[in-house]
mmCIF file of C-alpha atoms in Angstrom:
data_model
loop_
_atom_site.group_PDB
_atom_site.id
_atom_site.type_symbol
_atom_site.label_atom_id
_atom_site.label_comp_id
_atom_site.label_asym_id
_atom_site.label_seq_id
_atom_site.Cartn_x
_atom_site.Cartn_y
_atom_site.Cartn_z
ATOM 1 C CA UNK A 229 -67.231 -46.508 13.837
ATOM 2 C CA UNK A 230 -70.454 -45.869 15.964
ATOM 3 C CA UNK A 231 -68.359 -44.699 18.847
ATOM 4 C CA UNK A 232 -65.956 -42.353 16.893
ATOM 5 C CA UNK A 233 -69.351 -40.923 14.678
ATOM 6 C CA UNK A 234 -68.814 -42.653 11.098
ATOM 7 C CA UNK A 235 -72.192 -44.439 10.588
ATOM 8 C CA UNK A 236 -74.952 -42.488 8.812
ATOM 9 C CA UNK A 237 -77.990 -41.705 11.734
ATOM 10 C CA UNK A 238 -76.987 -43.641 14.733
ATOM 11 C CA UNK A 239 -79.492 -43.664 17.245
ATOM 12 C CA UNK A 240 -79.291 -40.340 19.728
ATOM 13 C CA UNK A 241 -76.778 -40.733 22.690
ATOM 14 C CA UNK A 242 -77.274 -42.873 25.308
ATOM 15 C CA UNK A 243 -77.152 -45.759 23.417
ATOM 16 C CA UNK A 244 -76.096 -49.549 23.561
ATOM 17 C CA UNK A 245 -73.694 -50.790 20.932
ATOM 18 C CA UNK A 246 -73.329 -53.795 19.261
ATOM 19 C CA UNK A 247 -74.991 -56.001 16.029
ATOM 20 C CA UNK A 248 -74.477 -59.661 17.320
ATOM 21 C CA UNK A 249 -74.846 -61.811 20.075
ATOM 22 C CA UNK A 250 -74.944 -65.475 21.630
ATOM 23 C CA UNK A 251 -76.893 -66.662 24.802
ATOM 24 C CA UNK A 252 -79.735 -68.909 25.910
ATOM 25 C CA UNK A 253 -83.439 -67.791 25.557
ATOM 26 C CA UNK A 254 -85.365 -66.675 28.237
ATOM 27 C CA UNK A 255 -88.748 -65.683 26.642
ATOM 28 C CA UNK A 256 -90.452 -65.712 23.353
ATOM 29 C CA UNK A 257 -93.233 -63.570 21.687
ATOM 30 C CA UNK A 258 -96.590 -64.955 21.450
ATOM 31 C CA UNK A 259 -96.438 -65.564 17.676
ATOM 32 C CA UNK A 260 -92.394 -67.232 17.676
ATOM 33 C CA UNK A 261 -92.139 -70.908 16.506
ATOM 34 C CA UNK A 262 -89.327 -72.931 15.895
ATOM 35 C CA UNK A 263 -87.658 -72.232 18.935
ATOM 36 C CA UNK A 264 -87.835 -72.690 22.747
ATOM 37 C CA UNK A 265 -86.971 -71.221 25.946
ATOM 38 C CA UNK A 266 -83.383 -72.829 26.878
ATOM 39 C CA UNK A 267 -82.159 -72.987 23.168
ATOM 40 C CA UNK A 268 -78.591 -71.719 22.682
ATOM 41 C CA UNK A 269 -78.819 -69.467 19.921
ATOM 42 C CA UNK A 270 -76.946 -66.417 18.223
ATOM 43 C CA UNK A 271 -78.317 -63.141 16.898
ATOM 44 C CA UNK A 272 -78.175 -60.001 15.112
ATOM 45 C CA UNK A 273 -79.419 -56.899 16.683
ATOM 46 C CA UNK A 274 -79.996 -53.224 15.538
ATOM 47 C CA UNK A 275 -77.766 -52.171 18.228
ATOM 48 C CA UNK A 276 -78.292 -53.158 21.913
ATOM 49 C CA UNK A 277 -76.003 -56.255 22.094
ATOM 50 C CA UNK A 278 -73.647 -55.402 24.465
ATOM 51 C CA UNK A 279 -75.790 -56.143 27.390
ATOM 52 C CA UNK A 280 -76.863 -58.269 29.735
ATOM 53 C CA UNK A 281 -80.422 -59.042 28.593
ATOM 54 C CA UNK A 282 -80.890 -58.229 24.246
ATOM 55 C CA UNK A 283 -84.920 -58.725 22.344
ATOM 56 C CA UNK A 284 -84.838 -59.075 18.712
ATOM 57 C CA UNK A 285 -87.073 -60.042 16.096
ATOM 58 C CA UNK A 286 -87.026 -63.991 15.276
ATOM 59 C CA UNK A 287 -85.671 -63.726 11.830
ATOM 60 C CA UNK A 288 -82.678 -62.767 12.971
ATOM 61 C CA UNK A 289 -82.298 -65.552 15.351
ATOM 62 C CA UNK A 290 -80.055 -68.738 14.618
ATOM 63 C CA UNK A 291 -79.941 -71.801 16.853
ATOM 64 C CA UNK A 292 -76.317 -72.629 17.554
ATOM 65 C CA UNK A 293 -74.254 -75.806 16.335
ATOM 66 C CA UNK A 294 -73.646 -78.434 19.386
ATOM 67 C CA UNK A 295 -70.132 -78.403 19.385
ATOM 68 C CA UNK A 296 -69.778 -74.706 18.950
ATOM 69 C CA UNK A 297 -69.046 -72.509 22.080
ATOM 70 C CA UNK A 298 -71.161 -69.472 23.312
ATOM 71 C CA UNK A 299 -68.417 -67.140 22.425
ATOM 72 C CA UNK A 300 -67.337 -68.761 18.984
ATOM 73 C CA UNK A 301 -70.785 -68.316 18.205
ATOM 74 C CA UNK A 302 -70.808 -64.322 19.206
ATOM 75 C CA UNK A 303 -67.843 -64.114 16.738
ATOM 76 C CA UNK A 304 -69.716 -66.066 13.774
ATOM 77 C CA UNK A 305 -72.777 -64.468 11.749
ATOM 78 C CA UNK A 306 -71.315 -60.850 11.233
ATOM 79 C CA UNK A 307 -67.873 -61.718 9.655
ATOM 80 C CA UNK A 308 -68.439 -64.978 7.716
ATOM 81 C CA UNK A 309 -72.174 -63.642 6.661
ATOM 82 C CA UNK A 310 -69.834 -60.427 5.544
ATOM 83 C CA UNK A 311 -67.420 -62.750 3.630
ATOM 84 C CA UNK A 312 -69.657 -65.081 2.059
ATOM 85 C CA UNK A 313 -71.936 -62.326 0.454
ATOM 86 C CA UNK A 314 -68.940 -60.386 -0.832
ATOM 87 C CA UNK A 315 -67.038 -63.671 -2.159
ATOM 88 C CA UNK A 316 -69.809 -65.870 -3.454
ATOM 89 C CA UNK A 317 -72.889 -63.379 -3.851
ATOM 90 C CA UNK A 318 -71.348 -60.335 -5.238
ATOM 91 C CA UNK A 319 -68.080 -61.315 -6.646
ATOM 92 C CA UNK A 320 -68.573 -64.942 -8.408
ATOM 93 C CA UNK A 321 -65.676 -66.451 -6.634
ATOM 94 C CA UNK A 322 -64.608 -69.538 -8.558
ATOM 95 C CA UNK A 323 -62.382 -71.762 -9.117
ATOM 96 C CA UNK A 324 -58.633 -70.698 -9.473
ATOM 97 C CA UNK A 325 -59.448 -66.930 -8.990
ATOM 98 C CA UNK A 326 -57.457 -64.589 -6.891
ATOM 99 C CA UNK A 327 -58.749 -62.758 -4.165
ATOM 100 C CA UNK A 328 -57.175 -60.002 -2.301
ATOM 101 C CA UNK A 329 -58.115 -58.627 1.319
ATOM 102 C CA UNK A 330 -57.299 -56.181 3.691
ATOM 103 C CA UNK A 331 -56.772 -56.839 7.447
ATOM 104 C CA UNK A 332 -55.879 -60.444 6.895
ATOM 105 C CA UNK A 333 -55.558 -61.014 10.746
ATOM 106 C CA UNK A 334 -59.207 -59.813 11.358
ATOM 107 C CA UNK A 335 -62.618 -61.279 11.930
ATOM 108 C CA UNK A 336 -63.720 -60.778 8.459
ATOM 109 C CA UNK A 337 -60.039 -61.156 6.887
ATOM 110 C CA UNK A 338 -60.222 -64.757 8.523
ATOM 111 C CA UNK A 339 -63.280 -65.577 7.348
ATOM 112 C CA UNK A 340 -62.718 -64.362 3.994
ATOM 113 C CA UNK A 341 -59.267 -66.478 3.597
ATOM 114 C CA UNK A 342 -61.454 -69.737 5.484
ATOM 115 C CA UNK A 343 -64.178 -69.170 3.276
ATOM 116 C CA UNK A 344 -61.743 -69.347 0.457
ATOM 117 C CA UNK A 345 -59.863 -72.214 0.985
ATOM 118 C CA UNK A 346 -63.179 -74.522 0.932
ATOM 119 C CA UNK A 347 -62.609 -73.847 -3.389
ATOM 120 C CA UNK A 348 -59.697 -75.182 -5.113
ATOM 121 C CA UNK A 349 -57.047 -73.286 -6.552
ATOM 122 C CA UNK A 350 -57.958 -70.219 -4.722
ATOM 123 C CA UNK A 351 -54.865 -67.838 -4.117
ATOM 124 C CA UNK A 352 -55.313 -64.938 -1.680
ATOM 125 C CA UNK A 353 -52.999 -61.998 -0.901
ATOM 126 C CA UNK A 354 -53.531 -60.804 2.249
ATOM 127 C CA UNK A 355 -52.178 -57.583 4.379
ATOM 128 C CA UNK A 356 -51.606 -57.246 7.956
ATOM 129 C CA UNK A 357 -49.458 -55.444 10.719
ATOM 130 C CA UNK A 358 -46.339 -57.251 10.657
ATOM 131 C CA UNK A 359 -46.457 -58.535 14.197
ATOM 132 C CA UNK A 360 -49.448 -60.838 13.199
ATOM 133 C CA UNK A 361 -47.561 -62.731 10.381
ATOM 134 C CA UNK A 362 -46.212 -65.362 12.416
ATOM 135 C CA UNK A 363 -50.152 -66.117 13.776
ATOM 136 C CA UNK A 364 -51.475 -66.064 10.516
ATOM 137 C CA UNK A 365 -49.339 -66.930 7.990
ATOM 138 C CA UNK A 366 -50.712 -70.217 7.192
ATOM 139 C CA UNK A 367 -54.503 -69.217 6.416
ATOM 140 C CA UNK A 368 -53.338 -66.647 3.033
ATOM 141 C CA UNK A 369 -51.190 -67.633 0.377
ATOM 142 C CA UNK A 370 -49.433 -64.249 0.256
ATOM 143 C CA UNK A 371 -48.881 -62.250 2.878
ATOM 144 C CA UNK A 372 -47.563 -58.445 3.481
ATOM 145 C CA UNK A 373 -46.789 -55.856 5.496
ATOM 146 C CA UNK A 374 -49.809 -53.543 5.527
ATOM 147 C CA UNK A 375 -47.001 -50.682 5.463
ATOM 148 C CA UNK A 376 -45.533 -52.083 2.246
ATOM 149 C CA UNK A 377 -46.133 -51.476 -1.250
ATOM 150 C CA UNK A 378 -48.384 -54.295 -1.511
ATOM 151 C CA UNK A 379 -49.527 -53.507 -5.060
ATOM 152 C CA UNK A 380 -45.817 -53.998 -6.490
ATOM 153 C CA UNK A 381 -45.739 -57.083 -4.610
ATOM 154 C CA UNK A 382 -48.905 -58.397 -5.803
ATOM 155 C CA UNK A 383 -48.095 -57.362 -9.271
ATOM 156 C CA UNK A 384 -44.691 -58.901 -8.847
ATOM 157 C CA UNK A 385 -46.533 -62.441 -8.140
ATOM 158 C CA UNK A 386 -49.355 -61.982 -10.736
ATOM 159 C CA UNK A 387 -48.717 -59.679 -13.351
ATOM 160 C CA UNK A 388 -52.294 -59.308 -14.391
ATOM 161 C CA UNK A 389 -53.280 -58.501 -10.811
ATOM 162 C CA UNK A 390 -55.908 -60.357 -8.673
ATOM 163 C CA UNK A 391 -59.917 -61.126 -9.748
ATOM 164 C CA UNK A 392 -61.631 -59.380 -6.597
ATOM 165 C CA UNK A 393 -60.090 -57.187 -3.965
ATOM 166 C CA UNK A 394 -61.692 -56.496 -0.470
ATOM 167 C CA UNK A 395 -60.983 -53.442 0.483
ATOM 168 C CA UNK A 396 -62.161 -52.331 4.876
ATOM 169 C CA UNK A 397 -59.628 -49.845 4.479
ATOM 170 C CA UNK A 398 -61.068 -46.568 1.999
ATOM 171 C CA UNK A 399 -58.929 -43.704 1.286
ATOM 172 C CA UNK A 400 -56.328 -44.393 -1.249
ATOM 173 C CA UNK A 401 -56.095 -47.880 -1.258
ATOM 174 C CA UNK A 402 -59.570 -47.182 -3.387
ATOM 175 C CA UNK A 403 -57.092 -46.465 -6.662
ATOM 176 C CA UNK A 404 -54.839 -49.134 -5.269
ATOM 177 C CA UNK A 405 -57.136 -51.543 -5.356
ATOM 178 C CA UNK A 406 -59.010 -50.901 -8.752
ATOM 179 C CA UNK A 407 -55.257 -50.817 -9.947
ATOM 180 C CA UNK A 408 -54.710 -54.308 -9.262
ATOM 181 C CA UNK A 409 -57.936 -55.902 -10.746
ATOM 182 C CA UNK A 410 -58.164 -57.896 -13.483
ATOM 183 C CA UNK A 411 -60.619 -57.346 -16.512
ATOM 184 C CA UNK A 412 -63.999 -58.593 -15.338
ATOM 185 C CA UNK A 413 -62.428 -58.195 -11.491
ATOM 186 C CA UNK A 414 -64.329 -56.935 -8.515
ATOM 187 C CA UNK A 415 -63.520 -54.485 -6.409
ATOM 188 C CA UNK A 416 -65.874 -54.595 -2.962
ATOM 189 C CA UNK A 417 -65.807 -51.353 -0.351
ATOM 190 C CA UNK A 418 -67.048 -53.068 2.646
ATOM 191 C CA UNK A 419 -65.924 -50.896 5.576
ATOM 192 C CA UNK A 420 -63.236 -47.493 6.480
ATOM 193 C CA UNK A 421 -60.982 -49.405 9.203
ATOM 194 C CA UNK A 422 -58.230 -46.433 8.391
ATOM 195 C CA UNK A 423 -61.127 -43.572 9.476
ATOM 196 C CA UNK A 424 -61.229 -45.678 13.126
ATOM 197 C CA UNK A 425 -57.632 -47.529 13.758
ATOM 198 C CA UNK A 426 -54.415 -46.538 13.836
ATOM 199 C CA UNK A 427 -53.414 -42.964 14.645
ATOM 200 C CA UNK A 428 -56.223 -40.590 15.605
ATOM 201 C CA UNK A 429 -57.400 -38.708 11.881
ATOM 202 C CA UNK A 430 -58.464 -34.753 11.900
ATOM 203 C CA UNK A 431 -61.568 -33.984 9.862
ATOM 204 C CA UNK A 432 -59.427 -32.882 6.796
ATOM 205 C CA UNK A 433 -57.589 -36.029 6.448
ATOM 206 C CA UNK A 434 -60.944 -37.674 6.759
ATOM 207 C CA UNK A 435 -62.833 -35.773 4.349
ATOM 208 C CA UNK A 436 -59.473 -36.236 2.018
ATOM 209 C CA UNK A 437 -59.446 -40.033 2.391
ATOM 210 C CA UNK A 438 -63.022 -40.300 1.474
ATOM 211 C CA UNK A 439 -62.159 -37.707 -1.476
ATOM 212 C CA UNK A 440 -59.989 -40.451 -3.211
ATOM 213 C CA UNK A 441 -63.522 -42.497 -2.735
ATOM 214 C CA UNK A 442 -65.646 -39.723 -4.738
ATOM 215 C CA UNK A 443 -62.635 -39.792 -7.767
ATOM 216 C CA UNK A 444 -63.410 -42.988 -9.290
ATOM 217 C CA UNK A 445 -64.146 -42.154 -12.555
ATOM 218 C CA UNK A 446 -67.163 -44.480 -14.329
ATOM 219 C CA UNK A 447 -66.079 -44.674 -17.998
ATOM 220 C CA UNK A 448 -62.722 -45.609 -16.711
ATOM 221 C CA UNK A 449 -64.460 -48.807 -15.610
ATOM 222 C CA UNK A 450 -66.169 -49.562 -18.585
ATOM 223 C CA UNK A 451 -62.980 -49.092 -20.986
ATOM 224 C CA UNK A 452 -61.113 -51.747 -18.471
ATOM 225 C CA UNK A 453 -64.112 -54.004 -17.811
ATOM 226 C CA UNK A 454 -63.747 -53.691 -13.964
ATOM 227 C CA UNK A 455 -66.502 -54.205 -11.417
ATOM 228 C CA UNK A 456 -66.909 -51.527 -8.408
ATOM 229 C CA UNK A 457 -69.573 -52.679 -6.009
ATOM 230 C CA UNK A 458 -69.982 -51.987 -1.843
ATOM 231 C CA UNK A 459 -71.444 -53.944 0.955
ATOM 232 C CA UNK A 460 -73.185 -53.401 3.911
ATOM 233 C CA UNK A 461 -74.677 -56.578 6.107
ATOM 234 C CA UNK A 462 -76.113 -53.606 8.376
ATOM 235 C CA UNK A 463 -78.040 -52.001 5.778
ATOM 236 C CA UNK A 464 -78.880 -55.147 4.291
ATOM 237 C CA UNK A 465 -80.616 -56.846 7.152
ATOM 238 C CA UNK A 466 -82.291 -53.522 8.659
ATOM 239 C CA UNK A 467 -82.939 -51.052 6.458
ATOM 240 C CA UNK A 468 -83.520 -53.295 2.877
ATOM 241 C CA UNK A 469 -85.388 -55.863 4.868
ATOM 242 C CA UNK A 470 -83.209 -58.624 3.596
ATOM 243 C CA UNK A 471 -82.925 -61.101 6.485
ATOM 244 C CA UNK A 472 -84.708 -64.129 4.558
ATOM 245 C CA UNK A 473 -81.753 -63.941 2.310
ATOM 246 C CA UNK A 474 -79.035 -64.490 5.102
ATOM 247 C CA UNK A 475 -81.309 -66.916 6.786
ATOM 248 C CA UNK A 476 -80.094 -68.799 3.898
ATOM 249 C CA UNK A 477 -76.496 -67.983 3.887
ATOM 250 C CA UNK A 478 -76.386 -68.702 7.530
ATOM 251 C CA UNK A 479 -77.748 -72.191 6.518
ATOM 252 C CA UNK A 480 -74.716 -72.907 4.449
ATOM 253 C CA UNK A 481 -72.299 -71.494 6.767
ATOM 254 C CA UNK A 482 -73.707 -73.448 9.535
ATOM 255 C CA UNK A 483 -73.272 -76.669 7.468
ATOM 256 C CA UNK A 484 -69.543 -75.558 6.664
ATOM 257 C CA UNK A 485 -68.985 -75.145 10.665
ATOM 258 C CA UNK A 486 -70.385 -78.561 10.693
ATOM 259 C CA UNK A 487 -68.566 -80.382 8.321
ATOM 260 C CA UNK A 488 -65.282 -78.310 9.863
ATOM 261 C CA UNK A 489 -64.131 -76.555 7.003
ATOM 262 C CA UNK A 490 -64.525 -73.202 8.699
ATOM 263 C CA UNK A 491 -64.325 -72.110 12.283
ATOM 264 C CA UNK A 492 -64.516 -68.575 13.706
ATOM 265 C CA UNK A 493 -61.490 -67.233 15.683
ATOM 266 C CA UNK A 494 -61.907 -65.390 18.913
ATOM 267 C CA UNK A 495 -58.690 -62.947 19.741
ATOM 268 C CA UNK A 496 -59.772 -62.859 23.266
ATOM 269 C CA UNK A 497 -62.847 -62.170 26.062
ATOM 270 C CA UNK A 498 -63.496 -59.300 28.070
ATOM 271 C CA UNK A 499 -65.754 -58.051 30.967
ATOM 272 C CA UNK A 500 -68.385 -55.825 30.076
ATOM 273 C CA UNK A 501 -66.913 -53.023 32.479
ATOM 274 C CA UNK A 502 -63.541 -53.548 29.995
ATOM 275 C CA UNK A 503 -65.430 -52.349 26.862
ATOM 276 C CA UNK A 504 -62.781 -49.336 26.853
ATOM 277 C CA UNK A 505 -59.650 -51.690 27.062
ATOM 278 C CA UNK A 506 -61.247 -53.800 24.284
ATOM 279 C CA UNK A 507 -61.928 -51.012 22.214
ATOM 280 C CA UNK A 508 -58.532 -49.724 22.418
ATOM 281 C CA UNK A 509 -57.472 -53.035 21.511
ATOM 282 C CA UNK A 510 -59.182 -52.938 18.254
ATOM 283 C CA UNK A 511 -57.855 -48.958 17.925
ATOM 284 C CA UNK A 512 -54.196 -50.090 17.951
ATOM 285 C CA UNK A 513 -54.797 -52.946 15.643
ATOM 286 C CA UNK A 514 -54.184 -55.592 18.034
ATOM 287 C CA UNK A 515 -56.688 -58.203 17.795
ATOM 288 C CA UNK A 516 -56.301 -61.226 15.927
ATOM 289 C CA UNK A 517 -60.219 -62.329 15.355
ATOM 290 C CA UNK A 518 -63.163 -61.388 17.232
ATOM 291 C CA UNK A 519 -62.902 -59.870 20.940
ATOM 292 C CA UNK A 520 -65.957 -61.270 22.822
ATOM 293 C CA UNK A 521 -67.299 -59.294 25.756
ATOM 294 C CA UNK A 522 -68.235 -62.094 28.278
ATOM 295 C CA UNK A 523 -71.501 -60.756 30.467
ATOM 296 C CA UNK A 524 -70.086 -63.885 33.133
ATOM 297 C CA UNK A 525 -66.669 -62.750 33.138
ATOM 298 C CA UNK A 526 -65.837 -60.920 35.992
ATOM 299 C CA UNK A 527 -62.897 -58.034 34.811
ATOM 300 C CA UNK A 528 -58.924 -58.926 34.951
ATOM 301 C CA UNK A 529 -56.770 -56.349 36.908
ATOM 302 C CA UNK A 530 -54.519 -54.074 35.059
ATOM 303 C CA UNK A 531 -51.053 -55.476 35.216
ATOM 304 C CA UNK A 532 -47.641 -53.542 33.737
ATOM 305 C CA UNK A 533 -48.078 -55.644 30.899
ATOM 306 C CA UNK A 534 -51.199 -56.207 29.987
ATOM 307 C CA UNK A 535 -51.705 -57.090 26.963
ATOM 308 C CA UNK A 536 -53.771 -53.708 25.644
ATOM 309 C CA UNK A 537 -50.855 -52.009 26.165
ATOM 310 C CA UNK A 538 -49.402 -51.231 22.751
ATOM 311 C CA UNK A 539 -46.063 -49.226 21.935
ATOM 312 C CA UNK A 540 -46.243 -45.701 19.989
ATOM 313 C CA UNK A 541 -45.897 -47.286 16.719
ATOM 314 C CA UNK A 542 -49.959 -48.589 17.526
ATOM 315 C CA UNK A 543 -48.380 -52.602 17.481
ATOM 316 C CA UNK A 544 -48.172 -55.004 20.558
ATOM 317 C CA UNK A 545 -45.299 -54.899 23.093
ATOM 318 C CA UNK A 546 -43.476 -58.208 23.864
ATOM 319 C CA UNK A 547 -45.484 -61.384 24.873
ATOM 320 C CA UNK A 548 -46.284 -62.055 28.551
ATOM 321 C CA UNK A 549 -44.760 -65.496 29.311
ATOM 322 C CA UNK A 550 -46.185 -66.958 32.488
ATOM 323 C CA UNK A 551 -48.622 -64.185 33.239
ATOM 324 C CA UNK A 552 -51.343 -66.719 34.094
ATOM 325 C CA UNK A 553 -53.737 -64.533 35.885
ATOM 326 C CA UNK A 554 -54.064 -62.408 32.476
ATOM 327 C CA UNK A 555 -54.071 -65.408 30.234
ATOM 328 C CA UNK A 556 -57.388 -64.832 29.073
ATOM 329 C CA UNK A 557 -57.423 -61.046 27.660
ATOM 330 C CA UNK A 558 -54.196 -62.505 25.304
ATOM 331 C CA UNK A 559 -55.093 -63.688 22.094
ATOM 332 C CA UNK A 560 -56.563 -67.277 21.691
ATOM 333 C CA UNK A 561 -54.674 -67.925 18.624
ATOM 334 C CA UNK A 562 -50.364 -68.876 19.334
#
């Protein structure tokens, strides 16, 4: 979204990308306690992360669990931080409620359904391109084609629709969404994945998706008792100067890591001079969980069929049996 010009005031070209990080501290401020040089640790950062070297301020600084890797730890605080906040802080998840979310096979679609299962009698309906099914069936208890008429489907299941619906997606699954709520449901605008992925948008069919947006109509939500919030961890942490509040969150989600109930899933890891190849990755909906740019890694040769390669339809070509010296730019997860 940074890259492609869809956050409000990025910082003036050249600039770093990148909100989160893991490595080993090299120096501290006079004032920092709590933490030493040689601690493994993960971090956000107001940009800047995709580099070598990244300084941020301490209260955005988390040491990282023993048994969890450098790189699961570079996939952790955005997406579960992201899921928590809209499932347990916003929404009022609960017992036996119904939760449905967009991108199922993503960082924060992962989370989400993870973060879910740790409360009983939780059912969640989940899309996703149709080639990541078979990879992630078992983590939603519903699962469709992001191509399909998912509300029917939903509707077809529950009747009365679902109690919160996640929506990274904008456009018109905005009237989808608040279609399928319950009374007293929650409908959460957390991102615009269709303004970035997928097949390349001209400014009128972005201004038109974020039209359906602008349409939803306020005393239609108070004669059906529905909910209509948004989130944004960026915003949240750097501009509303909220990072005590997901020092606590991270707390919890730390002791759910520990106690193995959740576990963040890395798609794959990357050289830092194969940012564009990752990136396209993302683009054609490919990933399933977090890519990981590795500053150690040194970059992987393009091969005929590598896996970044992606047929006109935006989806993955066949797998790449025995293709050992590419293993690690496939996905993690079999």
């Amino acid at each position: 979204m940074v890259r492609q010009g869809n956050i409000d005031n990025p910082p003036k070209t050249p600039l770093v990308p990148g909100f989160e990080c893991s490595g080993i501290i090299e120096a501290l401020g006079d004032s920092v306690a709590g933490f030493e040089i040689g601690d493994r640790v993960m971090a956000f950062v107001n940009y800047n992360a995709w580099a070598e070297v990244v300084c941020t301020p301490v209260e955005f600084v988390y040491k990282i669990p023993d048994d969890m890797s450098f790189s699961e730890a570079a996939a952790f605080p955005m997406n579960f931080v992201t899921a928590y906040m809209m499932l347990f802080e916003v929404a009022n998840l609960r017992e036996g409620m119904s939760v449905l979310v967009h991108s199922a096979g993503g960082g924060v679609g992962q989370a989400v359904a993870q973060l879910c299962s740790t409360i009983p009698s939780v059912t969640v309906f989940g899309t996703a391109s149709s080639f990541k099914h078979e990879a992630i069936k078992d983590s939603v208890t519903h699962l469709f084609d992001r191509n399909a008429d998912y509300v029917q489907e939903v509707k077809r299941i529950s009747a009365e629709g679902v109690d919160i619906v996640l929506d990274c997606l904008c456009g018109e699954n905005t009237g989808k969404g608040l279609s399928l709520l319950k009374p007293l449901g929650t409908y959460i605008l957390y991102g615009s994945s269709n303004m970035v992925t997928g097949e390349t948008k001209s400014f009128f069919s972005f201004a038109k998706s974020w039209w359906q947006v602008e349409k939803v109509n306020p005393i239609k939500l108070y004669e059906e008792n529905k909910v209509i919030a948004g989130f944004s961890l960026l915003n949240l942490l750097f501009k509303q100067g909220r990072s005590g509040l997901i020092k606590g969150i991270m707390d919890k989600l730390i002791t759910l890591y520990n106690e193995k109930k959740i576990k963040p899933l890395v798609d794959s890891l990357w050289a830092l001079e194969e940012v564009k190849e990752a990136m396209q990755r993302i683009h054609d909906r490919g990933n399933i969980g977090k890519l990981i740019l590795d500053v150690e890694k040194a970059p992987t040769p393009l091969m005929a069929n590598d896996s970044t390669e992606t047929s006109e339809a935006g989806e993955e070509e066949e797998d790449h049996e025995g293709d050992n010296e590419n293993k690690e730019r496939m996905p993690f997860i079999q």
